[in-house]
PDB file of C-alpha atoms in Angstrom:
ATOM      1  CA  MET A  69      49.563 296.452 205.293  1.00 41.00           C
ATOM      2  CA  LYS A  70      46.344 298.399 205.847  1.00 40.00           C
ATOM      3  CA  ARG A  71      43.933 298.087 202.997  1.00 41.00           C
ATOM      4  CA  TYR A  72      40.768 299.900 202.030  1.00 39.00           C
ATOM      5  CA  ALA A  73      38.341 299.036 199.279  1.00 40.00           C
ATOM      6  CA  VAL A  74      36.231 301.536 197.404  1.00 39.00           C
ATOM      7  CA  LEU A  75      33.998 298.795 196.069  1.00 41.00           C
ATOM      8  CA  VAL A  76      33.792 295.196 197.161  1.00 41.00           C
ATOM      9  CA  PRO A  77      32.488 292.716 194.561  1.00 41.00           C
ATOM     10  CA  VAL A  78      30.065 290.132 195.881  1.00 40.00           C
ATOM     11  CA  LEU A  79      30.240 286.535 194.768  1.00 37.00           C
ATOM     12  CA  VAL A  80      26.924 285.465 193.279  1.00 34.00           C
ATOM     13  CA  LEU A  81      26.216 281.866 194.207  1.00 31.00           C
ATOM     14  CA  LEU A  82      24.297 280.038 191.485  1.00 29.00           C
ATOM     15  CA  MET A  83      22.364 277.793 193.798  1.00 35.00           C
ATOM     16  CA  SER A  84      18.596 277.792 194.143  1.00 34.00           C
ATOM     17  CA  CYS A  85      16.841 276.596 197.274  1.00 34.00           C
ATOM     18  CA  ALA A  86      15.849 272.966 197.381  1.00 35.00           C
ATOM     19  CA  THR A  87      12.141 272.562 196.858  1.00 36.00           C
ATOM     20  CA  THR A  88       9.795 270.089 198.355  1.00 37.00           C
ATOM     21  CA  SER A  89       6.221 269.566 197.296  1.00 37.00           C
ATOM     22  CA  GLN A  90       3.557 266.967 197.505  1.00 39.00           C
ATOM     23  CA  SER A  91       1.469 265.541 194.715  1.00 39.00           C
ATOM     24  CA  GLY A  92      -2.124 266.660 194.346  1.00 44.00           C
ATOM     25  CA  GLU A  93      -4.293 268.996 192.386  1.00 46.00           C
ATOM     26  CA  GLU A  94      -4.574 272.719 192.967  1.00 49.00           C
ATOM     27  CA  PRO A  95      -7.104 273.568 195.685  1.00 48.00           C
ATOM     28  CA  ALA A  96     -10.584 274.237 194.380  1.00 46.00           C
ATOM     29  CA  PRO A  97     -12.609 277.219 195.595  1.00 49.00           C
ATOM     30  CA  ALA A  98     -14.779 276.346 198.570  1.00 50.00           C
ATOM     31  CA  SER A  99     -17.455 277.969 200.675  1.00 56.00           C
ATOM     32  CA  HIS A 100     -15.016 278.743 203.483  1.00 84.00           C
ATOM     33  CA  THR A 101     -11.520 280.143 203.651  1.00 94.00           C
ATOM     34  CA  ILE A 102      -8.476 279.119 205.661  1.00 97.00           C
ATOM     35  CA  THR A 103      -6.783 281.862 207.663  1.00 97.00           C
ATOM     36  CA  ILE A 104      -3.041 281.427 207.943  1.00 98.00           C
ATOM     37  CA  LYS A 105      -1.276 283.412 210.647  1.00 98.00           C
ATOM     38  CA  VAL A 106       2.303 284.357 209.857  1.00 98.00           C
ATOM     39  CA  VAL A 107       4.953 285.830 212.121  1.00 96.00           C
ATOM     40  CA  ASN A 108       8.417 287.137 211.272  1.00 92.00           C
ATOM     41  CA  ALA A 109      11.287 288.255 213.427  1.00 87.00           C
ATOM     42  CA  PHE A 110      12.635 291.190 211.442  1.00 90.00           C
ATOM     43  CA  ALA A 111      12.172 294.844 210.544  1.00 85.00           C
ATOM     44  CA  PRO A 112       9.654 295.569 207.753  1.00 88.00           C
ATOM     45  CA  GLN A 113      12.243 296.030 204.993  1.00 87.00           C
ATOM     46  CA  ASN A 114      14.413 293.065 205.970  1.00 91.00           C
ATOM     47  CA  ILE A 115      14.516 290.274 203.407  1.00 94.00           C
ATOM     48  CA  MET A 116      12.708 287.839 205.729  1.00 95.00           C
ATOM     49  CA  SER A 117       9.818 290.283 206.161  1.00 95.00           C
ATOM     50  CA  LEU A 118       9.718 290.704 202.392  1.00 96.00           C
ATOM     51  CA  THR A 119       9.684 286.903 202.047  1.00 98.00           C
ATOM     52  CA  ALA A 120       6.629 286.748 204.306  1.00 98.00           C
ATOM     53  CA  ASP A 121       4.940 289.419 202.209  1.00 98.00           C
ATOM     54  CA  ARG A 122       5.743 287.463 199.062  1.00 98.00           C
ATOM     55  CA  PHE A 123       4.296 284.267 200.558  1.00 98.00           C
ATOM     56  CA  LYS A 124       1.048 286.093 201.324  1.00 98.00           C
ATOM     57  CA  GLU A 125       0.840 287.497 197.800  1.00 98.00           C
ATOM     58  CA  VAL A 126       1.559 284.156 196.103  1.00 98.00           C
ATOM     59  CA  LEU A 127      -0.752 282.021 198.234  1.00 98.00           C
ATOM     60  CA  GLU A 128      -3.683 284.405 198.069  1.00 97.00           C
ATOM     61  CA  ARG A 129      -3.239 284.845 194.317  1.00 97.00           C
ATOM     62  CA  LYS A 130      -2.771 281.167 193.470  1.00 96.00           C
ATOM     63  CA  GLY A 131      -4.921 279.643 196.201  1.00 93.00           C
ATOM     64  CA  GLY A 132      -8.231 279.784 194.401  1.00 87.00           C
ATOM     65  CA  GLY A 133      -9.807 281.969 197.074  1.00 91.00           C
ATOM     66  CA  ARG A 134      -9.090 279.377 199.761  1.00 93.00           C
ATOM     67  CA  PHE A 135      -6.612 281.353 201.863  1.00 98.00           C
ATOM     68  CA  ILE A 136      -6.343 284.574 203.832  1.00 98.00           C
ATOM     69  CA  VAL A 137      -2.816 285.235 205.125  1.00 98.00           C
ATOM     70  CA  GLN A 138      -2.521 287.432 208.202  1.00 97.00           C
ATOM     71  CA  ILE A 139       0.941 288.747 209.080  1.00 96.00           C
ATOM     72  CA  LEU A 140       0.792 289.227 212.824  1.00 94.00           C
ATOM     73  CA  ASP A 141       1.870 292.492 214.388  1.00 84.00           C
ATOM     74  CA  VAL A 142       3.877 291.166 217.316  1.00 79.00           C
ATOM     75  CA  GLU A 143       7.237 291.670 218.995  1.00 79.00           C
ATOM     76  CA  ARG A 144       9.819 291.181 216.261  1.00 77.00           C
ATOM     77  CA  THR A 145      12.232 288.751 217.884  1.00 87.00           C
ATOM     78  CA  GLU A 146      13.287 285.269 216.855  1.00 92.00           C
ATOM     79  CA  GLU A 147      12.382 284.039 220.324  1.00 93.00           C
ATOM     80  CA  LYS A 148       8.789 285.284 220.019  1.00 93.00           C
ATOM     81  CA  ALA A 149       8.354 284.047 216.447  1.00 95.00           C
ATOM     82  CA  ASN A 150       9.606 280.609 217.430  1.00 96.00           C
ATOM     83  CA  GLU A 151       7.344 280.434 220.479  1.00 97.00           C
ATOM     84  CA  LEU A 152       4.231 281.376 218.495  1.00 97.00           C
ATOM     85  CA  CYS A 153       4.870 278.965 215.625  1.00 98.00           C
ATOM     86  CA  SER A 154       5.858 276.052 217.833  1.00 98.00           C
ATOM     87  CA  SER A 155       2.754 276.463 219.977  1.00 98.00           C
ATOM     88  CA  GLY A 156       0.409 276.872 217.018  1.00 98.00           C
ATOM     89  CA  ALA A 157      -0.542 280.459 217.863  1.00 97.00           C
ATOM     90  CA  ALA A 158       1.036 281.256 214.494  1.00 98.00           C
ATOM     91  CA  HIS A 159       1.087 278.868 211.561  1.00 98.00           C
ATOM     92  CA  LEU A 160       4.290 279.897 209.774  1.00 98.00           C
ATOM     93  CA  GLN A 161       7.389 281.733 210.893  1.00 98.00           C
ATOM     94  CA  PHE A 162       9.998 283.579 208.848  1.00 97.00           C
ATOM     95  CA  THR A 163      13.056 283.661 211.060  1.00 96.00           C
ATOM     96  CA  GLY A 164      16.783 282.994 211.359  1.00 94.00           C
ATOM     97  CA  GLY A 165      18.476 279.931 212.811  1.00 94.00           C
ATOM     98  CA  TYR A 166      16.866 280.157 216.253  1.00 95.00           C
ATOM     99  CA  PRO A 167      14.735 276.977 215.923  1.00 97.00           C
ATOM    100  CA  LEU A 168      17.930 274.943 215.545  1.00 97.00           C
ATOM    101  CA  GLN A 169      19.437 276.577 218.589  1.00 96.00           C
ATOM    102  CA  VAL A 170      16.379 275.694 220.699  1.00 97.00           C
ATOM    103  CA  PHE A 171      15.186 272.356 219.341  1.00 98.00           C
ATOM    104  CA  ALA A 172      18.261 270.863 217.660  1.00 98.00           C
ATOM    105  CA  PRO A 173      21.319 272.441 219.316  1.00 98.00           C
ATOM    106  CA  GLU A 174      23.475 269.482 218.222  1.00 98.00           C
ATOM    107  CA  TYR A 175      22.977 270.751 214.662  1.00 98.00           C
ATOM    108  CA  SER A 176      23.264 274.474 215.293  1.00 98.00           C
ATOM    109  CA  PHE A 177      26.606 274.467 213.453  1.00 98.00           C
ATOM    110  CA  PHE A 178      24.479 275.255 210.381  1.00 98.00           C
ATOM    111  CA  ASN A 179      24.187 278.724 211.886  1.00 96.00           C
ATOM    112  CA  ALA A 180      27.651 279.226 213.362  1.00 97.00           C
ATOM    113  CA  PRO A 181      30.803 281.182 212.482  1.00 97.00           C
ATOM    114  CA  TYR A 182      33.446 279.608 210.242  1.00 97.00           C
ATOM    115  CA  VAL A 183      31.604 276.356 209.512  1.00 97.00           C
ATOM    116  CA  MET A 184      29.883 276.832 206.138  1.00 97.00           C
ATOM    117  CA  LYS A 185      32.070 277.998 203.268  1.00 96.00           C
ATOM    118  CA  ASP A 186      29.279 279.552 201.197  1.00 97.00           C
ATOM    119  CA  PHE A 187      25.583 279.060 200.455  1.00 97.00           C
ATOM    120  CA  ALA A 188      26.215 276.278 197.961  1.00 97.00           C
ATOM    121  CA  HIS A 189      28.131 274.405 200.664  1.00 98.00           C
ATOM    122  CA  PHE A 190      25.367 275.096 203.197  1.00 98.00           C
ATOM    123  CA  THR A 191      22.771 273.737 200.774  1.00 98.00           C
ATOM    124  CA  ARG A 192      24.720 270.537 200.114  1.00 98.00           C
ATOM    125  CA  VAL A 193      25.039 269.787 203.818  1.00 98.00           C
ATOM    126  CA  TRP A 194      21.446 270.830 204.585  1.00 98.00           C
ATOM    127  CA  ASN A 195      20.092 268.513 201.875  1.00 98.00           C
ATOM    128  CA  GLY A 196      22.217 265.623 203.141  1.00 98.00           C
ATOM    129  CA  PRO A 197      21.927 263.340 206.189  1.00 98.00           C
ATOM    130  CA  LEU A 198      22.956 266.029 208.680  1.00 98.00           C
ATOM    131  CA  GLY A 199      20.286 268.450 207.508  1.00 98.00           C
ATOM    132  CA  GLU A 200      17.705 265.684 207.418  1.00 98.00           C
ATOM    133  CA  ALA A 201      18.495 264.773 211.028  1.00 98.00           C
ATOM    134  CA  ALA A 202      18.284 268.433 212.074  1.00 98.00           C
ATOM    135  CA  ARG A 203      14.882 268.879 210.434  1.00 98.00           C
ATOM    136  CA  LYS A 204      13.601 265.674 212.031  1.00 98.00           C
ATOM    137  CA  MET A 205      14.642 266.866 215.485  1.00 98.00           C
ATOM    138  CA  VAL A 206      12.952 270.262 215.000  1.00 98.00           C
ATOM    139  CA  ALA A 207       9.774 268.467 213.901  1.00 98.00           C
ATOM    140  CA  GLU A 208       9.806 266.143 216.905  1.00 98.00           C
ATOM    141  CA  LYS A 209      10.797 268.633 219.595  1.00 98.00           C
ATOM    142  CA  GLY A 210       9.536 271.894 218.119  1.00 98.00           C
ATOM    143  CA  ASN A 211       6.330 270.787 216.398  1.00 98.00           C
ATOM    144  CA  MET A 212       7.416 272.451 213.128  1.00 98.00           C
ATOM    145  CA  LEU A 213       8.329 271.401 209.613  1.00 98.00           C
ATOM    146  CA  TRP A 214      11.257 273.242 208.039  1.00 98.00           C
ATOM    147  CA  ILE A 215      10.182 274.256 204.524  1.00 98.00           C
ATOM    148  CA  GLY A 216      13.404 275.872 203.351  1.00 98.00           C
ATOM    149  CA  ASN A 217      16.110 278.515 203.746  1.00 98.00           C
ATOM    150  CA  VAL A 218      16.570 281.999 202.350  1.00 98.00           C
ATOM    151  CA  TYR A 219      20.118 283.093 201.561  1.00 98.00           C
ATOM    152  CA  ARG A 220      20.716 286.328 203.466  1.00 96.00           C
ATOM    153  CA  GLY A 221      24.388 286.871 202.673  1.00 95.00           C
ATOM    154  CA  PHE A 222      27.679 286.601 204.528  1.00 96.00           C
ATOM    155  CA  ARG A 223      27.767 288.246 207.930  1.00 97.00           C
ATOM    156  CA  GLN A 224      30.187 291.167 208.226  1.00 98.00           C
ATOM    157  CA  THR A 225      31.335 293.411 211.060  1.00 98.00           C
ATOM    158  CA  THR A 226      30.540 297.087 211.668  1.00 98.00           C
ATOM    159  CA  ALA A 227      32.364 299.436 214.012  1.00 98.00           C
ATOM    160  CA  ASN A 228      33.182 303.032 214.726  1.00 97.00           C
ATOM    161  CA  LYS A 229      36.886 302.369 214.457  1.00 96.00           C
ATOM    162  CA  PRO A 230      38.834 300.750 211.606  1.00 97.00           C
ATOM    163  CA  ILE A 231      39.613 297.061 212.133  1.00 98.00           C
ATOM    164  CA  TYR A 232      42.305 295.443 209.997  1.00 97.00           C
ATOM    165  CA  SER A 233      43.062 292.270 211.947  1.00 96.00           C
ATOM    166  CA  VAL A 234      41.673 290.231 214.810  1.00 97.00           C
ATOM    167  CA  ASP A 235      44.139 291.943 217.172  1.00 96.00           C
ATOM    168  CA  GLU A 236      42.015 295.091 216.966  1.00 96.00           C
ATOM    169  CA  VAL A 237      38.948 293.171 218.182  1.00 97.00           C
ATOM    170  CA  GLN A 238      40.520 292.837 221.643  1.00 97.00           C
ATOM    171  CA  GLY A 239      38.059 294.242 224.206  1.00 97.00           C
ATOM    172  CA  LEU A 240      35.609 295.395 221.522  1.00 98.00           C
ATOM    173  CA  ARG A 241      32.072 295.736 222.862  1.00 98.00           C
ATOM    174  CA  LEU A 242      30.396 293.752 220.101  1.00 98.00           C
ATOM    175  CA  ARG A 243      26.623 293.473 219.907  1.00 98.00           C
ATOM    176  CA  LEU A 244      25.570 289.857 219.416  1.00 97.00           C
ATOM    177  CA  PRO A 245      22.231 288.070 219.578  1.00 93.00           C
ATOM    178  CA  GLY A 246      21.759 285.690 222.475  1.00 91.00           C
ATOM    179  CA  VAL A 247      23.354 282.771 220.628  1.00 94.00           C
ATOM    180  CA  GLN A 248      25.845 281.178 222.982  1.00 95.00           C
ATOM    181  CA  THR A 249      27.956 279.563 220.263  1.00 97.00           C
ATOM    182  CA  TRP A 250      28.479 282.934 218.601  1.00 97.00           C
ATOM    183  CA  VAL A 251      29.404 284.476 221.945  1.00 97.00           C
ATOM    184  CA  THR A 252      31.891 281.657 222.536  1.00 97.00           C
ATOM    185  CA  VAL A 253      33.653 282.111 219.196  1.00 98.00           C
ATOM    186  CA  TRP A 254      33.802 285.909 219.398  1.00 98.00           C
ATOM    187  CA  LYS A 255      35.130 285.755 222.954  1.00 97.00           C
ATOM    188  CA  ALA A 256      37.876 283.478 221.679  1.00 97.00           C
ATOM    189  CA  MET A 257      38.704 286.171 219.126  1.00 97.00           C
ATOM    190  CA  GLY A 258      39.058 288.724 221.926  1.00 97.00           C
ATOM    191  CA  ALA A 259      35.728 290.566 221.747  1.00 98.00           C
ATOM    192  CA  ASP A 260      33.655 291.589 224.761  1.00 98.00           C
ATOM    193  CA  PRO A 261      30.182 290.483 223.586  1.00 98.00           C
ATOM    194  CA  VAL A 262      27.084 292.480 224.507  1.00 98.00           C
ATOM    195  CA  THR A 263      23.995 290.335 223.945  1.00 96.00           C
ATOM    196  CA  VAL A 264      21.084 292.414 222.687  1.00 95.00           C
ATOM    197  CA  PRO A 265      17.949 291.243 220.827  1.00 90.00           C
ATOM    198  CA  LEU A 266      17.733 292.262 217.177  1.00 88.00           C
ATOM    199  CA  SER A 267      14.979 294.741 218.024  1.00 88.00           C
ATOM    200  CA  GLY A 268      17.503 296.631 220.176  1.00 93.00           C
ATOM    201  CA  LEU A 269      20.388 296.518 217.697  1.00 96.00           C
ATOM    202  CA  TYR A 270      20.188 300.123 216.491  1.00 97.00           C
ATOM    203  CA  ASP A 271      19.688 301.659 219.931  1.00 98.00           C
ATOM    204  CA  SER A 272      22.531 299.647 221.461  1.00 98.00           C
ATOM    205  CA  LEU A 273      24.898 301.196 218.918  1.00 98.00           C
ATOM    206  CA  LYS A 274      23.378 304.661 219.113  1.00 97.00           C
ATOM    207  CA  THR A 275      23.638 304.832 222.907  1.00 97.00           C
ATOM    208  CA  GLY A 276      27.099 303.268 223.047  1.00 97.00           C
ATOM    209  CA  LYS A 277      25.990 300.187 224.948  1.00 97.00           C
ATOM    210  CA  ALA A 278      27.782 298.389 222.108  1.00 98.00           C
ATOM    211  CA  GLU A 279      30.456 299.924 219.921  1.00 97.00           C
ATOM    212  CA  ALA A 280      30.345 297.381 217.105  1.00 98.00           C
ATOM    213  CA  SER A 281      28.036 294.795 215.565  1.00 98.00           C
ATOM    214  CA  GLU A 282      28.015 291.975 213.062  1.00 98.00           C
ATOM    215  CA  GLY A 283      25.356 291.002 210.555  1.00 96.00           C
ATOM    216  CA  ASP A 284      24.536 290.313 206.942  1.00 93.00           C
ATOM    217  CA  ILE A 285      24.428 293.163 204.434  1.00 94.00           C
ATOM    218  CA  PRO A 286      20.586 293.200 204.166  1.00 90.00           C
ATOM    219  CA  GLN A 287      20.401 293.476 207.960  1.00 91.00           C
ATOM    220  CA  ILE A 288      22.978 296.248 208.155  1.00 96.00           C
ATOM    221  CA  HIS A 289      21.114 298.132 205.433  1.00 94.00           C
ATOM    222  CA  SER A 290      17.528 297.565 206.609  1.00 90.00           C
ATOM    223  CA  TYR A 291      18.347 298.523 210.196  1.00 93.00           C
ATOM    224  CA  LYS A 292      20.092 301.706 208.958  1.00 96.00           C
ATOM    225  CA  LEU A 293      23.316 300.999 210.802  1.00 98.00           C
ATOM    226  CA  TYR A 294      25.052 303.489 208.503  1.00 98.00           C
ATOM    227  CA  GLU A 295      23.545 306.146 210.779  1.00 98.00           C
ATOM    228  CA  VAL A 296      25.403 304.868 213.845  1.00 98.00           C
ATOM    229  CA  GLN A 297      28.451 302.992 212.469  1.00 98.00           C
ATOM    230  CA  LYS A 298      31.273 304.341 210.329  1.00 98.00           C
ATOM    231  CA  TYR A 299      33.162 301.248 209.165  1.00 98.00           C
ATOM    232  CA  LEU A 300      32.044 298.050 207.450  1.00 98.00           C
ATOM    233  CA  ILE A 301      34.648 295.306 207.823  1.00 98.00           C
ATOM    234  CA  ILE A 302      34.394 292.383 205.384  1.00 97.00           C
ATOM    235  CA  THR A 303      34.984 289.454 207.737  1.00 97.00           C
ATOM    236  CA  ASN A 304      32.702 286.948 205.914  1.00 96.00           C
ATOM    237  CA  HIS A 305      32.555 284.966 209.150  1.00 97.00           C
ATOM    238  CA  LEU A 306      29.164 283.297 208.708  1.00 97.00           C
ATOM    239  CA  VAL A 307      26.891 282.329 205.804  1.00 97.00           C
ATOM    240  CA  GLN A 308      23.575 283.667 207.054  1.00 96.00           C
ATOM    241  CA  THR A 309      20.307 282.017 206.131  1.00 97.00           C
ATOM    242  CA  GLY A 310      16.714 282.541 207.168  1.00 97.00           C
ATOM    243  CA  GLY A 311      14.400 279.655 207.958  1.00 98.00           C
ATOM    244  CA  VAL A 312      10.758 279.289 206.917  1.00 98.00           C
ATOM    245  CA  LEU A 313       8.856 276.829 209.109  1.00 98.00           C
ATOM    246  CA  VAL A 314       5.248 275.707 209.397  1.00 98.00           C
ATOM    247  CA  ASN A 315       3.465 274.408 212.483  1.00 98.00           C
ATOM    248  CA  LYS A 316       3.243 270.632 212.021  1.00 98.00           C
ATOM    249  CA  PRO A 317      -0.244 269.934 213.474  1.00 98.00           C
ATOM    250  CA  PHE A 318      -1.739 272.810 211.479  1.00 98.00           C
ATOM    251  CA  TYR A 319      -0.090 271.674 208.271  1.00 98.00           C
ATOM    252  CA  GLU A 320      -1.179 268.077 208.738  1.00 98.00           C
ATOM    253  CA  SER A 321      -4.755 269.208 209.408  1.00 97.00           C
ATOM    254  CA  LEU A 322      -5.007 270.583 205.862  1.00 97.00           C
ATOM    255  CA  SER A 323      -6.176 268.613 202.870  1.00 96.00           C
ATOM    256  CA  GLU A 324      -3.503 267.292 200.538  1.00 97.00           C
ATOM    257  CA  ALA A 325      -4.278 269.984 197.970  1.00 95.00           C
ATOM    258  CA  ASP A 326      -4.159 272.762 200.558  1.00 97.00           C
ATOM    259  CA  ARG A 327      -0.882 271.437 201.971  1.00 97.00           C
ATOM    260  CA  LYS A 328       0.599 271.544 198.492  1.00 97.00           C
ATOM    261  CA  ALA A 329      -0.627 275.097 197.952  1.00 97.00           C
ATOM    262  CA  VAL A 330       0.888 276.335 201.226  1.00 98.00           C
ATOM    263  CA  TRP A 331       4.200 274.509 200.745  1.00 98.00           C
ATOM    264  CA  ASP A 332       4.590 275.552 197.114  1.00 98.00           C
ATOM    265  CA  ALA A 333       3.830 279.209 197.915  1.00 98.00           C
ATOM    266  CA  ALA A 334       6.479 279.180 200.654  1.00 98.00           C
ATOM    267  CA  VAL A 335       9.052 277.584 198.330  1.00 98.00           C
ATOM    268  CA  GLU A 336       8.300 280.168 195.637  1.00 98.00           C
ATOM    269  CA  ALA A 337       8.756 282.985 198.165  1.00 98.00           C
ATOM    270  CA  ILE A 338      12.034 281.445 199.392  1.00 98.00           C
ATOM    271  CA  GLU A 339      13.433 281.175 195.874  1.00 98.00           C
ATOM    272  CA  TRP A 340      12.341 284.729 195.061  1.00 98.00           C
ATOM    273  CA  ALA A 341      14.022 286.092 198.201  1.00 98.00           C
ATOM    274  CA  THR A 342      17.248 284.140 197.673  1.00 98.00           C
ATOM    275  CA  ASN A 343      17.537 285.375 194.102  1.00 98.00           C
ATOM    276  CA  LYS A 344      16.785 288.920 195.263  1.00 97.00           C
ATOM    277  CA  VAL A 345      19.587 288.902 197.843  1.00 96.00           C
ATOM    278  CA  MET A 346      22.068 287.332 195.422  1.00 96.00           C
ATOM    279  CA  SER A 347      21.308 289.920 192.749  1.00 96.00           C
ATOM    280  CA  GLU A 348      21.141 292.927 195.083  1.00 94.00           C
ATOM    281  CA  GLU A 349      23.797 292.212 197.717  1.00 92.00           C
ATOM    282  CA  GLY A 350      26.394 294.152 195.774  1.00 93.00           C
ATOM    283  CA  MET A 351      24.026 297.081 195.232  1.00 96.00           C
ATOM    284  CA  LEU A 352      23.197 297.225 198.934  1.00 95.00           C
ATOM    285  CA  LEU A 353      26.910 297.287 199.711  1.00 96.00           C
ATOM    286  CA  MET A 354      27.409 300.149 197.262  1.00 97.00           C
ATOM    287  CA  ASP A 355      24.505 302.030 198.833  1.00 98.00           C
ATOM    288  CA  LEU A 356      26.004 301.603 202.299  1.00 98.00           C
ATOM    289  CA  GLN A 357      29.166 303.213 200.942  1.00 98.00           C
ATOM    290  CA  LYS A 358      27.143 306.041 199.409  1.00 98.00           C
ATOM    291  CA  LYS A 359      25.514 306.591 202.794  1.00 98.00           C
ATOM    292  CA  GLY A 360      28.934 307.085 204.364  1.00 98.00           C
ATOM    293  CA  MET A 361      30.199 303.700 205.502  1.00 98.00           C
ATOM    294  CA  GLN A 362      33.840 303.051 204.761  1.00 98.00           C
ATOM    295  CA  VAL A 363      34.541 299.481 203.649  1.00 98.00           C
ATOM    296  CA  ILE A 364      37.672 297.760 204.929  1.00 98.00           C
ATOM    297  CA  ILE A 365      39.156 294.490 203.708  1.00 97.00           C
ATOM    298  CA  PRO A 366      40.840 293.069 206.820  1.00 97.00           C
ATOM    299  CA  ASP A 367      43.103 290.105 207.342  1.00 96.00           C
ATOM    300  CA  ALA A 368      40.081 287.782 207.536  1.00 93.00           C
ATOM    301  CA  ALA A 369      42.298 284.712 207.956  1.00 94.00           C
ATOM    302  CA  SER A 370      43.509 286.080 211.295  1.00 95.00           C
ATOM    303  CA  PHE A 371      39.924 286.057 212.568  1.00 96.00           C
ATOM    304  CA  ARG A 372      39.362 282.460 211.524  1.00 95.00           C
ATOM    305  CA  GLU A 373      42.653 281.305 213.014  1.00 96.00           C
ATOM    306  CA  LYS A 374      41.923 282.978 216.354  1.00 96.00           C
ATOM    307  CA  GLY A 375      38.435 281.455 216.511  1.00 96.00           C
ATOM    308  CA  LYS A 376      39.559 277.988 215.390  1.00 96.00           C
ATOM    309  CA  THR A 377      40.121 276.560 218.870  1.00 96.00           C
ATOM    310  CA  ALA A 378      36.620 277.560 219.990  1.00 98.00           C
ATOM    311  CA  VAL A 379      34.994 276.040 216.879  1.00 98.00           C
ATOM    312  CA  GLU A 380      36.917 272.786 217.328  1.00 97.00           C
ATOM    313  CA  GLU A 381      35.858 272.610 220.978  1.00 98.00           C
ATOM    314  CA  LEU A 382      32.202 273.142 220.035  1.00 98.00           C
ATOM    315  CA  PHE A 383      32.408 270.213 217.608  1.00 98.00           C
ATOM    316  CA  ARG A 384      33.875 268.045 220.379  1.00 98.00           C
ATOM    317  CA  THR A 385      31.122 268.969 222.814  1.00 98.00           C
ATOM    318  CA  LEU A 386      27.871 270.542 221.558  1.00 98.00           C
ATOM    319  CA  TRP A 387      28.084 269.471 217.886  1.00 98.00           C
ATOM    320  CA  SER A 388      29.435 265.976 218.497  1.00 97.00           C
ATOM    321  CA  VAL A 389      27.022 264.447 215.939  1.00 98.00           C
ATOM    322  CA  THR A 390      29.683 265.256 213.338  1.00 98.00           C
ATOM    323  CA  THR A 391      33.114 266.862 212.934  1.00 98.00           C
ATOM    324  CA  TRP A 392      34.293 270.110 211.431  1.00 97.00           C
ATOM    325  CA  GLU A 393      36.339 268.116 208.907  1.00 97.00           C
ATOM    326  CA  GLU A 394      33.295 266.100 207.830  1.00 97.00           C
ATOM    327  CA  VAL A 395      31.211 269.224 207.298  1.00 98.00           C
ATOM    328  CA  LEU A 396      33.962 271.007 205.361  1.00 97.00           C
ATOM    329  CA  SER A 397      34.507 267.970 203.132  1.00 97.00           C
ATOM    330  CA  GLN A 398      30.961 268.056 201.721  1.00 96.00           C
TER     331      GLN A 398
END
């Protein structure tokens, strides 16, 4: 039976980000300042951009005059942000799951469809042995320390036609980022993926290069997809997070007190952003409806069932460090 929803309640997950800090006193004012270059991969009003802004505000306010935070005006792609932070051209990046895809692909299931049940589940696994191994690999191969994760919400689907079951995804030109595992799963569900960088998301939908997209509610809202998409389909296919990482050589070059100041400011910004999304996700959804998007509750189980074979195959091949059953059991 076809179902519409006038208002979709959003589950608020009562889970704060894990924090990590080092012992040491607050940094004392000194005769010179430390300039910290920050890069983020998202549009100005996206939650990850706001997290970067919050980090700047907190560190400069609490840093005893020791820090100047510069948010670089560069190409807003995860690829570029990752390149700059890994190389040391930027000191921190506020991004998505791209560093896992590049430097720890065996653990990229943290950022894949139908693996994590919710953010609380993600956090349990991330704080356990699998997350520890993933962070270690990123540090060794990518030259970065993973400070923490911002909850960005479940990823949903947008389209210019109503979609009630996975059968109606057949042949759908779906905009996806260049994440091969996502492409694999959506192809298994019948879509015809069109890989476009996030910076080209809006235009790909406006021009018709893609006829549908998928993304978290803050992304759909901040990129104004309500101007180019009519329907919002609640598929809940991926628990989206955003990573905050610091260049390892830069971080280790700081004094103990300065390291603590930088790390603690990032953790505070992460917790602020996570709480913001959890408290405002429902309001953003309501605003998307007010702006004309029609919300549909589909047969979400049909999507998961159709993509199951592809997910299982990825665990047998790319993600062979663990199993789907082991991840789901945590």
